[in-house]
PDB file of C-alpha atoms in Angstrom:
ATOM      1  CA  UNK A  85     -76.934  60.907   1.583  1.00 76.00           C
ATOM      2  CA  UNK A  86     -80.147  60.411   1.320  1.00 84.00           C
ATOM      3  CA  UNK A  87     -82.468  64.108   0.860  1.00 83.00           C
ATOM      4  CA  UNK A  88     -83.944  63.770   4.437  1.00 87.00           C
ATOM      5  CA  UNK A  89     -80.951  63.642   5.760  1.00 91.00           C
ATOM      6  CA  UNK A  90     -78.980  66.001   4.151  1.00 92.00           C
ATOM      7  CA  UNK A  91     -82.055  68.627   4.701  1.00 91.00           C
ATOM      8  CA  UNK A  92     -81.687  67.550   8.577  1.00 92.00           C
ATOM      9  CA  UNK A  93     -77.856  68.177   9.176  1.00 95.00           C
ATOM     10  CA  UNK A  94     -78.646  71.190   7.101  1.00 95.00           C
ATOM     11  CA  UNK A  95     -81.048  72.269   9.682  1.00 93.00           C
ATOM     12  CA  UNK A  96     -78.668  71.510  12.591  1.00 94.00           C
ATOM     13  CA  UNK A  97     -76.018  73.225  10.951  1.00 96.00           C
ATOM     14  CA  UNK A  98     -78.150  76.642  10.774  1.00 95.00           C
ATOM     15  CA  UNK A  99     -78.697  76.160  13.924  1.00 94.00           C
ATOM     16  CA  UNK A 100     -75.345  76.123  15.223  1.00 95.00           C
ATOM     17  CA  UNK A 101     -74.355  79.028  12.977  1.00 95.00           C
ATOM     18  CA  UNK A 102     -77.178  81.469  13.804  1.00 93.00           C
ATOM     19  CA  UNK A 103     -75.529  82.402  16.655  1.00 92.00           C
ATOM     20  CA  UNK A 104     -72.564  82.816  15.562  1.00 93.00           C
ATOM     21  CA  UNK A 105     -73.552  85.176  13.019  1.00 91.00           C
ATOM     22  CA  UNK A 106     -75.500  87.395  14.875  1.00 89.00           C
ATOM     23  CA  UNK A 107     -78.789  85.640  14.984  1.00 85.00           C
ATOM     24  CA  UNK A 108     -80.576  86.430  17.891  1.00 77.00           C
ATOM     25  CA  UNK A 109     -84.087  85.583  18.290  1.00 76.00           C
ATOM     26  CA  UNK A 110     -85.640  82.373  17.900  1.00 76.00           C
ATOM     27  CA  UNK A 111     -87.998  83.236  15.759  1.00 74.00           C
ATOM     28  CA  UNK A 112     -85.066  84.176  13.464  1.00 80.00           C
ATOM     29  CA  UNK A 113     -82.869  81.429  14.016  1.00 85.00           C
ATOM     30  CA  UNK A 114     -85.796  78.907  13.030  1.00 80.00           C
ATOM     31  CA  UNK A 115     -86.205  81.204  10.028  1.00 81.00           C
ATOM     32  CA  UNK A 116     -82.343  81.109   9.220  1.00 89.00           C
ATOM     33  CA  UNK A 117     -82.274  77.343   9.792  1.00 89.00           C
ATOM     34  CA  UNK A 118     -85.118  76.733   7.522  1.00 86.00           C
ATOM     35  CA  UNK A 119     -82.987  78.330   4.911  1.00 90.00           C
ATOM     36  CA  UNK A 120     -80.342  76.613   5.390  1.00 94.00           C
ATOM     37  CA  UNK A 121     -81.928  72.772   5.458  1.00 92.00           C
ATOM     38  CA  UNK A 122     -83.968  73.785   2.282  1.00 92.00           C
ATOM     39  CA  UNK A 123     -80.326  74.458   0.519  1.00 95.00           C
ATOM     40  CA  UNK A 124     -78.282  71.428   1.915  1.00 95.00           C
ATOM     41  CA  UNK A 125     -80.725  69.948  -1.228  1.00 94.00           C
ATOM     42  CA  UNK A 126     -79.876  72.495  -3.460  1.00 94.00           C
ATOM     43  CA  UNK A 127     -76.448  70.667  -4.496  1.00 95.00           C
ATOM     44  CA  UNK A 128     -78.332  67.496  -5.885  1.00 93.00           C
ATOM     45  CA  UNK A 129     -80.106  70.023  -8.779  1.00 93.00           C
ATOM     46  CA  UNK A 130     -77.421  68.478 -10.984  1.00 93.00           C
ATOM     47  CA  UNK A 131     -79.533  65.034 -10.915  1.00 91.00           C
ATOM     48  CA  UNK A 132     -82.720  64.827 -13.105  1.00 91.00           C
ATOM     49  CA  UNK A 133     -84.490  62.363 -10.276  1.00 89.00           C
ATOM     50  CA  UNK A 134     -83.566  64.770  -7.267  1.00 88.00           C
ATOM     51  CA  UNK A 135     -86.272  66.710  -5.199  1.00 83.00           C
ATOM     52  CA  UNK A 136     -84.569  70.014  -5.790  1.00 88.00           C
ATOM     53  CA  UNK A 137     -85.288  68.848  -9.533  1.00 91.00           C
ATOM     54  CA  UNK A 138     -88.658  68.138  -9.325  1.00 90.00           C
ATOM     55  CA  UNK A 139     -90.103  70.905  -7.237  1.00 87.00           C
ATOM     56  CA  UNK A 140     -91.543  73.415  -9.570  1.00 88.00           C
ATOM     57  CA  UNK A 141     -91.692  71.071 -12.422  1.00 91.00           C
ATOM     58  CA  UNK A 142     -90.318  72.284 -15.575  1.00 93.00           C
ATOM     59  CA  UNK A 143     -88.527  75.374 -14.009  1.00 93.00           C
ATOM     60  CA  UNK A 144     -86.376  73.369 -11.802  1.00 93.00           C
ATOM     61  CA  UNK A 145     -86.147  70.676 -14.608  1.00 94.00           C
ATOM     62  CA  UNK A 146     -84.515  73.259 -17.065  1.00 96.00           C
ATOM     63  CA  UNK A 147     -82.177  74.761 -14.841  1.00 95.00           C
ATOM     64  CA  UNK A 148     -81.225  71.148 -13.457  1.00 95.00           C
ATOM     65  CA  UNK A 149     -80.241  70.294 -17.398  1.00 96.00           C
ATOM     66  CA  UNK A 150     -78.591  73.637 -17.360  1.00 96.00           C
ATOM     67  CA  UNK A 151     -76.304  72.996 -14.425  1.00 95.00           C
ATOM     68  CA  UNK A 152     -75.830  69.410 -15.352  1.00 96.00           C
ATOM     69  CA  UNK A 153     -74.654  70.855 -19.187  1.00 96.00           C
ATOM     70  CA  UNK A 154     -72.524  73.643 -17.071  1.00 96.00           C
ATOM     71  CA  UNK A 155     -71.256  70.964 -14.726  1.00 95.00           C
ATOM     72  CA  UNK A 156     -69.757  68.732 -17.986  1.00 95.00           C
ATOM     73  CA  UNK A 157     -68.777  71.826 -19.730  1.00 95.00           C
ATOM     74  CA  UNK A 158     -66.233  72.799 -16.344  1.00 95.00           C
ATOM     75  CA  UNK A 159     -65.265  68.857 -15.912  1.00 95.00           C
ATOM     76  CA  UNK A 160     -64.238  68.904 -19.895  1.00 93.00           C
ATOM     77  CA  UNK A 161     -61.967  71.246 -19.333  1.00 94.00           C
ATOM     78  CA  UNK A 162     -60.450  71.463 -15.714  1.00 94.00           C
ATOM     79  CA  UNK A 163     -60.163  67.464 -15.149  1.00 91.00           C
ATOM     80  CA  UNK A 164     -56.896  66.425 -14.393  1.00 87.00           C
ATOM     81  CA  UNK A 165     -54.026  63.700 -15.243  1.00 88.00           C
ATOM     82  CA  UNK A 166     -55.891  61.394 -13.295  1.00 90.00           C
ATOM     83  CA  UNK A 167     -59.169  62.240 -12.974  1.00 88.00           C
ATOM     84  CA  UNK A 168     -61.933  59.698 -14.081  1.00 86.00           C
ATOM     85  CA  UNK A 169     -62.963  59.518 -17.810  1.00 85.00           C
ATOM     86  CA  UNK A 170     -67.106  60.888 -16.449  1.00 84.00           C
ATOM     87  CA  UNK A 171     -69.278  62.965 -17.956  1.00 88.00           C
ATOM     88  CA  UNK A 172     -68.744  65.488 -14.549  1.00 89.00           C
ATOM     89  CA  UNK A 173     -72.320  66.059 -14.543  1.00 91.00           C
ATOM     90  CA  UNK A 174     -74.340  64.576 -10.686  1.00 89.00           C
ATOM     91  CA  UNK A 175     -71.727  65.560  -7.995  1.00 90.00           C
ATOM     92  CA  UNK A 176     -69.297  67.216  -9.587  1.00 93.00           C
ATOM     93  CA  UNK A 177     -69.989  71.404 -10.114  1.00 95.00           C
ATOM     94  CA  UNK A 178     -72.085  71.669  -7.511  1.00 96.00           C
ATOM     95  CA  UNK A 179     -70.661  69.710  -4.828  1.00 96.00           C
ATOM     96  CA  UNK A 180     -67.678  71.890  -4.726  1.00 96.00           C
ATOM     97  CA  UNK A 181     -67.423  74.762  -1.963  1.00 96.00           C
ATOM     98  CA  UNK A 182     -66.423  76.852  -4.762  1.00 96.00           C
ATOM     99  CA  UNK A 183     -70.148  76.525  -6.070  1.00 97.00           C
ATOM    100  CA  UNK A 184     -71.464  76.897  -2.337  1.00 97.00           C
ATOM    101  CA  UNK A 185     -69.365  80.177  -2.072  1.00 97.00           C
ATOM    102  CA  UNK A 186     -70.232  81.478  -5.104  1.00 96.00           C
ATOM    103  CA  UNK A 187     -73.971  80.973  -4.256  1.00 96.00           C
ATOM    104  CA  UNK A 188     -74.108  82.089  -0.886  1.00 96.00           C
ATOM    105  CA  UNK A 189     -72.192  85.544  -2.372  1.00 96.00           C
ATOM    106  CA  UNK A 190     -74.717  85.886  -5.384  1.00 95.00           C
ATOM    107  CA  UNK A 191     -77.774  85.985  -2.490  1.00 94.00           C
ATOM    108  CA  UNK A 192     -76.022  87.985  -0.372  1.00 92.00           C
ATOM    109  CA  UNK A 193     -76.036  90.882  -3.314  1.00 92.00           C
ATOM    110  CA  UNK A 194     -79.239  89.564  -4.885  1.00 91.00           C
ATOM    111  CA  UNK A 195     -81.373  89.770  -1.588  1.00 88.00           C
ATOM    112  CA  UNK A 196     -79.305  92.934  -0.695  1.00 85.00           C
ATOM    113  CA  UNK A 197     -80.250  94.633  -3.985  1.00 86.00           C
ATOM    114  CA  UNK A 198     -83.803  93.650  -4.126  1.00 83.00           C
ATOM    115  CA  UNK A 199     -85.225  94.136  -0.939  1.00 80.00           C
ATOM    116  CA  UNK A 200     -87.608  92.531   1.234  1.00 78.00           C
ATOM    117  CA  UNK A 201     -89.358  90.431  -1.204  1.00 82.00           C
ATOM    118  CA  UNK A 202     -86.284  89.168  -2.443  1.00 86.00           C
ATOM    119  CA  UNK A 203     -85.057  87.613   0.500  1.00 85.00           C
ATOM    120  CA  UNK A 204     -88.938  86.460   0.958  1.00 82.00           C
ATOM    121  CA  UNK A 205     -88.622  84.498  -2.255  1.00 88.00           C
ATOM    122  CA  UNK A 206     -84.863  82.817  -1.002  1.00 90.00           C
ATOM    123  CA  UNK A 207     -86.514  82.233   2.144  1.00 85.00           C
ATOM    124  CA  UNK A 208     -89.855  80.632   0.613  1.00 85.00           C
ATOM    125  CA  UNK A 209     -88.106  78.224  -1.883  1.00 90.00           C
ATOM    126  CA  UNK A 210     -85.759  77.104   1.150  1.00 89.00           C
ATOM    127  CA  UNK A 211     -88.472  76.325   3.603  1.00 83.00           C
ATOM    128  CA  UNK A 212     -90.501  74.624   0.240  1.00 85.00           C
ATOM    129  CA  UNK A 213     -87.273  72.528  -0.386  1.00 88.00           C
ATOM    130  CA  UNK A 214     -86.773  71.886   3.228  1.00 83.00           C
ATOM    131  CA  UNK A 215     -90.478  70.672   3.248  1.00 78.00           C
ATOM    132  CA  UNK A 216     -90.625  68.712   0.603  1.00 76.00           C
ATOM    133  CA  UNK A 217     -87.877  66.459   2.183  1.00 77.00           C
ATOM    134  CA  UNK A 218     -88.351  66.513   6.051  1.00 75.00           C
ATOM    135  CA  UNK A 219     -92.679  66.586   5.931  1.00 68.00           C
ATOM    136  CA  UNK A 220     -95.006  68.856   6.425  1.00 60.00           C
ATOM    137  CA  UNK A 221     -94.462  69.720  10.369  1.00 60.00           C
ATOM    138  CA  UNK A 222     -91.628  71.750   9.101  1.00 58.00           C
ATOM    139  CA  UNK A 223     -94.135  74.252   7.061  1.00 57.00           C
ATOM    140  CA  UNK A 224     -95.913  75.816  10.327  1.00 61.00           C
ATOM    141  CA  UNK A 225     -92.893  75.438  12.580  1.00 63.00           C
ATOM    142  CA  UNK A 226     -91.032  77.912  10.161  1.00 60.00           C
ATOM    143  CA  UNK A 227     -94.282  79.543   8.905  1.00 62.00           C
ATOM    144  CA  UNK A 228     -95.210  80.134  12.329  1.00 64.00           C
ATOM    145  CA  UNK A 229     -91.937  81.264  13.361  1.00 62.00           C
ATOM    146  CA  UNK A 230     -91.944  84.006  10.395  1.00 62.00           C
ATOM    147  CA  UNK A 231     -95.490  85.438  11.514  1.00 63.00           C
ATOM    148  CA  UNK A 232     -94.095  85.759  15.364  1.00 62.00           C
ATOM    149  CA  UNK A 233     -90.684  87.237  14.057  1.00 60.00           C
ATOM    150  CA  UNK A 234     -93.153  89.675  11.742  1.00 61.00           C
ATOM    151  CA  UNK A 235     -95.674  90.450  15.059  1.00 61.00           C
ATOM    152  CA  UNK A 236     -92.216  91.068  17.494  1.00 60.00           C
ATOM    153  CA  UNK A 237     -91.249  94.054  14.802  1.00 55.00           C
ATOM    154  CA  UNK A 238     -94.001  95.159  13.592  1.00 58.00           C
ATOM    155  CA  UNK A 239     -94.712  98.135  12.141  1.00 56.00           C
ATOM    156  CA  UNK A 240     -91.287  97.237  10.973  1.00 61.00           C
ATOM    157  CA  UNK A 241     -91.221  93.585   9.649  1.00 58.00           C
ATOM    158  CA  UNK A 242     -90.273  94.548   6.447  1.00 61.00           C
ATOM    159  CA  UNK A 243     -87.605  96.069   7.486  1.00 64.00           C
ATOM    160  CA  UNK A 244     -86.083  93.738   9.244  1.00 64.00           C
ATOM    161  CA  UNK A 245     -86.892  90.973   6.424  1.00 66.00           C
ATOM    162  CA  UNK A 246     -84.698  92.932   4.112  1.00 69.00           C
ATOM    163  CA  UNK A 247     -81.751  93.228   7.018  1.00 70.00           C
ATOM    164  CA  UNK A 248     -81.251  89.347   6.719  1.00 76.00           C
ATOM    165  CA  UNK A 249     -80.315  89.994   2.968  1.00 75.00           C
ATOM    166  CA  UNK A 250     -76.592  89.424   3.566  1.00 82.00           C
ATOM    167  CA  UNK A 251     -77.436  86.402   6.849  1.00 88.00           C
ATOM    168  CA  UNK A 252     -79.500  84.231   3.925  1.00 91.00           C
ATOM    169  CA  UNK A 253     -76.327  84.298   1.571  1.00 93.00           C
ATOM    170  CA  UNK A 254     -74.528  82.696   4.665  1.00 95.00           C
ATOM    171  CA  UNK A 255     -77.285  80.756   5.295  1.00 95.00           C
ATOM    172  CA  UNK A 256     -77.425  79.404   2.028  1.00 96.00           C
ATOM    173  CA  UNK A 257     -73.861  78.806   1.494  1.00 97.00           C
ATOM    174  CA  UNK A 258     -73.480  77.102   5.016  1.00 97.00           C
ATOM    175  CA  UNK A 259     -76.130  74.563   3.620  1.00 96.00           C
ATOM    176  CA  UNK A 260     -74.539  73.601   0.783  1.00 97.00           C
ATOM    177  CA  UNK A 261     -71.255  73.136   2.540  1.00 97.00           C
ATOM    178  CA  UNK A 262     -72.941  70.499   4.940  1.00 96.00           C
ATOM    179  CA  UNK A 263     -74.590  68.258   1.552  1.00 95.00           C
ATOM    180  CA  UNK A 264     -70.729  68.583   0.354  1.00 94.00           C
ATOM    181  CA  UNK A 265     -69.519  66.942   3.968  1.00 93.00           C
ATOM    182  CA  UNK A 266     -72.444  64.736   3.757  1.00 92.00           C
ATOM    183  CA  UNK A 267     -71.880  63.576   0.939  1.00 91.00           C
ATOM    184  CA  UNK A 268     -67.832  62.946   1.422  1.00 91.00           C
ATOM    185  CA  UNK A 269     -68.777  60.468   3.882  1.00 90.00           C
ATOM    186  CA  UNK A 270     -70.386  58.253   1.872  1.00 87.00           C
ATOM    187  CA  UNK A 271     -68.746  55.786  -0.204  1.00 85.00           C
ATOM    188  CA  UNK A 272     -68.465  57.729  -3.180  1.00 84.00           C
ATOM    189  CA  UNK A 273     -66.655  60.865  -1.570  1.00 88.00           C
ATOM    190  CA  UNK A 274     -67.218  64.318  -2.833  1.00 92.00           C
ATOM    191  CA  UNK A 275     -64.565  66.488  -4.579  1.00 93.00           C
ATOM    192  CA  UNK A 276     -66.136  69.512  -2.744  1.00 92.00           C
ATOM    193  CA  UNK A 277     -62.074  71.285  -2.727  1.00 94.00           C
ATOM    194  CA  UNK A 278     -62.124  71.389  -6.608  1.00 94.00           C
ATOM    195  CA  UNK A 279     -60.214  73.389  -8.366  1.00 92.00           C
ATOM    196  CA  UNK A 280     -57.345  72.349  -5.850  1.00 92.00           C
ATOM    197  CA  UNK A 281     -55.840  69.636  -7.474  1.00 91.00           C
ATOM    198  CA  UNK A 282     -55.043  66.374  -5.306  1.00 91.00           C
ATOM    199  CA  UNK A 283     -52.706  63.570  -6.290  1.00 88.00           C
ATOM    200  CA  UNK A 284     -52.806  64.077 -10.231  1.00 88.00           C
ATOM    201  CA  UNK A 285     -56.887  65.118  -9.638  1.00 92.00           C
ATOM    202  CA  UNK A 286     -58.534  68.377  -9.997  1.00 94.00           C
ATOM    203  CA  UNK A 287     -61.732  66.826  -9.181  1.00 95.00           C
ATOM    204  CA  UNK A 288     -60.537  64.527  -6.127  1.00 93.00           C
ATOM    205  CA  UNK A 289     -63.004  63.100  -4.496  1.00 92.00           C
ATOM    206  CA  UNK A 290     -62.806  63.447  -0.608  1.00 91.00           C
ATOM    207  CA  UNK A 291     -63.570  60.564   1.661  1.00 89.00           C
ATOM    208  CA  UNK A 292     -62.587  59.108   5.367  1.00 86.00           C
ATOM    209  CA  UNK A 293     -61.101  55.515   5.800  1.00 85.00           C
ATOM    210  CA  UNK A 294     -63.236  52.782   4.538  1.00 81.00           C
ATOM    211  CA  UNK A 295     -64.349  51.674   8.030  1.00 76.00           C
ATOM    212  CA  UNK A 296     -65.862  55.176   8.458  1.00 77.00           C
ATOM    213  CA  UNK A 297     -68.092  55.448   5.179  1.00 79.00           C
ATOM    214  CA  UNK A 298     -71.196  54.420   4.759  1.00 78.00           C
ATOM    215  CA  UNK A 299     -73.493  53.629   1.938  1.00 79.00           C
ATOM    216  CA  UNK A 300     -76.243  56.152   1.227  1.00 75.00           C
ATOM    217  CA  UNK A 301     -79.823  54.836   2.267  1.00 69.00           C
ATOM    218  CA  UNK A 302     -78.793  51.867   3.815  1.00 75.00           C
ATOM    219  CA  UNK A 303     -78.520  50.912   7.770  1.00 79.00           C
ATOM    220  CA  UNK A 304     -75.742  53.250   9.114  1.00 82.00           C
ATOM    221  CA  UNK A 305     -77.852  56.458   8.041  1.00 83.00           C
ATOM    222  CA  UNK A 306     -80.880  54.836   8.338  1.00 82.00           C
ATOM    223  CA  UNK A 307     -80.385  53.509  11.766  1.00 86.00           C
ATOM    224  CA  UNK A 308     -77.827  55.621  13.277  1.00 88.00           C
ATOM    225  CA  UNK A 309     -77.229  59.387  11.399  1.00 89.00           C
ATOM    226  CA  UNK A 310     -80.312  60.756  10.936  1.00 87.00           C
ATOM    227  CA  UNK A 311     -81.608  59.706  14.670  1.00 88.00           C
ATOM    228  CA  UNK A 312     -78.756  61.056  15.825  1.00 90.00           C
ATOM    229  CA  UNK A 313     -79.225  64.629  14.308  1.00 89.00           C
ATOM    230  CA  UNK A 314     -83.001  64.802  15.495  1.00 87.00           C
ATOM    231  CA  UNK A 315     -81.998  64.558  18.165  1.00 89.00           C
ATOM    232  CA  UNK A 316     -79.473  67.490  17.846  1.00 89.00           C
ATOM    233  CA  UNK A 317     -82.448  69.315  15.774  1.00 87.00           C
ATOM    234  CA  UNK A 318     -84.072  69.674  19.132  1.00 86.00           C
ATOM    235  CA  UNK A 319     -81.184  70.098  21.354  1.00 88.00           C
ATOM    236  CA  UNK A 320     -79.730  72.682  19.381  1.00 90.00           C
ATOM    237  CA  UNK A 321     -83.409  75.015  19.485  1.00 84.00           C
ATOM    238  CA  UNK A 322     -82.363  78.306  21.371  1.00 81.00           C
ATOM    239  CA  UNK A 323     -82.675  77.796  24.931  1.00 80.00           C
ATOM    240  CA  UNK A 324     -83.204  73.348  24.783  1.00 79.00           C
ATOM    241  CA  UNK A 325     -80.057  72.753  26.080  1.00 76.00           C
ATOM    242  CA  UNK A 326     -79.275  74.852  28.955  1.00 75.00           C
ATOM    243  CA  UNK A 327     -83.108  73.988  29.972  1.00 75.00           C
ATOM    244  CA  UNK A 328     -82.570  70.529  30.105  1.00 76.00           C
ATOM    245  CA  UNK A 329     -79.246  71.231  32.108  1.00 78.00           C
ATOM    246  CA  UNK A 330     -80.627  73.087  34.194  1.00 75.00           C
ATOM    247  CA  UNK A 331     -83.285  70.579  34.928  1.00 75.00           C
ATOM    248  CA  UNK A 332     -81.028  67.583  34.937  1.00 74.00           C
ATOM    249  CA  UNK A 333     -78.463  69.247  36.909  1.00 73.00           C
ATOM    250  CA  UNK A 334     -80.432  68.674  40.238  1.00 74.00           C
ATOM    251  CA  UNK A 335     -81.165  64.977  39.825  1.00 69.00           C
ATOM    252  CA  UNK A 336     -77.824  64.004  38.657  1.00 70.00           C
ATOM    253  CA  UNK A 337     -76.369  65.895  42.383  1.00 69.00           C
ATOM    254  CA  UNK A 338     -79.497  64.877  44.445  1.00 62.00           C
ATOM    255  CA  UNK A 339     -80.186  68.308  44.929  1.00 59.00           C
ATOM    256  CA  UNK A 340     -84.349  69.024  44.827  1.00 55.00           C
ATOM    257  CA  UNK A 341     -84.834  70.930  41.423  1.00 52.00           C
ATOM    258  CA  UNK A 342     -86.411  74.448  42.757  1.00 53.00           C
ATOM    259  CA  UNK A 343     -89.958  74.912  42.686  1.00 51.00           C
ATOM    260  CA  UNK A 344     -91.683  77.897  40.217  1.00 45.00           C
TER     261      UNK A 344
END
C-alpha cells in the first residue's frame, strides 16, 4: 500500500478502537487516532525511500539502516526450508505482529515511565508521520483537538496526558497491525504471523486469492480503497453516524424530521 493509504486505514482503525478501549471524548479519540495513522507508517522504516525514513533526516535514516541490518540479521537465522533465498530486510521484521506487539508494549512502559512529555513526544512524531502522508489538514484537526482536550481538563492536562501512557502503546501497536493487513492484500502478501512457520516457511507471506489482491498504487487503491476509507474517516468521528441516522431516518419513512 501506498503511505496515504496505509496512514488512512490507520486512522479508521483508531477510530474504531478508541472506544473500545476506553476512549471517551472526542477530543481524545482524534488524539488516539492520530497516533495510530502516524504508526500504520512506522512498519515501512525498514525501506531507505519510505516517509517514516525520511522524516527527521539522518535520525530516521540511521535507525532505518539499523532495523533493515536487524531485519537481515533475524531472516539469516529463523528462515525456513522453504523460505526465499532474500536478504529479509523491506517487509520482513517489521511487518510481523510480533514487531507490532513488541512496540506497542515498549510505549506502553516507556510513556508509563516517563511521564507526560513522554507520551507528548509518541504523540508528536505520530501526528508528524501521519502528516507528512495524509497533508497538512490533519496538523490542526489533531492539534486543535489536543488544545480542546488540554482546555476540558485543565488545571489538570498534564495529568491526563500522562494517563494515556498505556492507550498510546495500544494505539501504536493497533497501527502497525493495520500496515501488516494492508499490506497482505497486496500482491506481495505480508508474513506478518512470523515466527509461526507455514508450509515449510517461517517467514510465509500472507495473502487472499488472486482475484482479491491488488497491486499497490495502481487503480483498485487508487480508485476504490482509499475513497472508500474517507469516507469511513468521517463516518467513524464520534457522534457522525448516529447523526446522520438520525437525520436520514425520517426521510427514508416519510416521517417530517423534527424541528430544533
Amino acid at each position: 500500500m501506498m503511505g496515504r493509504t496505509h496512514a488512512l486505514t490507520g486512522w479508521c482503525a483508531g477510530l474504531a478502537v478508541a472506544p473500545l478501549a476506553g476512549v471517551t471524548s472526542l477530543a481524545q479519540t482524534l488524539v488516539f487516532a492520530a497516533t495510530t495513522a502516524g504508526y500504520a507508517l512506522l512498519p515501512d522504516l525498514d525501506h531507505p525511500g519510505a516517509r517514516a525514513s525520511k522524516l527527521l533526516g539522518p535520525l530516521t535514516r540511521l535507525v532505518s539502516r539499523m532495523l533493515r541490518a536487524a531485519s537481515s540479521a533475524v531472516y539469516s537465522v529463523t528462515k525456513g526450508p522453504r523460505d526465499e533465498d532474500h536478504s529479509g530486510m523491506h517487509r520482513h521484521l517489521s511487518h510481523t505482529v510480533l514487531f507490532a506487539a513488541v512496540l506497542g508494549f515498549a510505549v506502553a512502559m516507556g510513556t508509563e515511565a516517563g511521564g507526560a512529555w513522554v507520551v507528548a513526544g509518541v504523540v508528536v512524531f505520530g501526528l508528524l508521520l501521519a502528516e507528512d502522508a495524509l497533508g497538512d489538514w490533519l496538523l490542526p484537526v489533531a492539534g486543535g483537538a489536543a488544545i480542546w482536550w488540554a482546555w476540558e481538563v485543565n488545571p489538570h492536562a498534564l495529568a491526563e496526558l500522562e494517563a494515556m501512557g498505556g492507550l498510546l502503546g495500544l494505539a501504536v501497536a493497533v497501527g502497525c497491525v493495520t500496515h501488516c493487513l494492508g499490506d497482505a492484500l497486496t500482491e506481495s502478501g505480508c508474513p506478518f504471523l512470523f515466527p509461526l512457520p507455514i508450509a515449510g516457511e517461517t517467514w510465509y507471506e500472507l495473502r487472499p486469492p488472486s482475484l482479491l489482491r491488488f497491486r499497490t498504487g495502481k487503480g483498485v487503491e487508487n480508485k476504490l480503497i482509499f475513497p472508500l476509507f474517507s469516507v469511513l474517516a468521517v463516518l467513524l468521528l464520534p457522534g457522525v453516524l448516529p447523526w446522520l441516522i438520525d437525520l436520514v431516518s425520517p426521510l427514508l419513512s416519510g416521517t417530517p424530521a423534527a424541528n430544533g
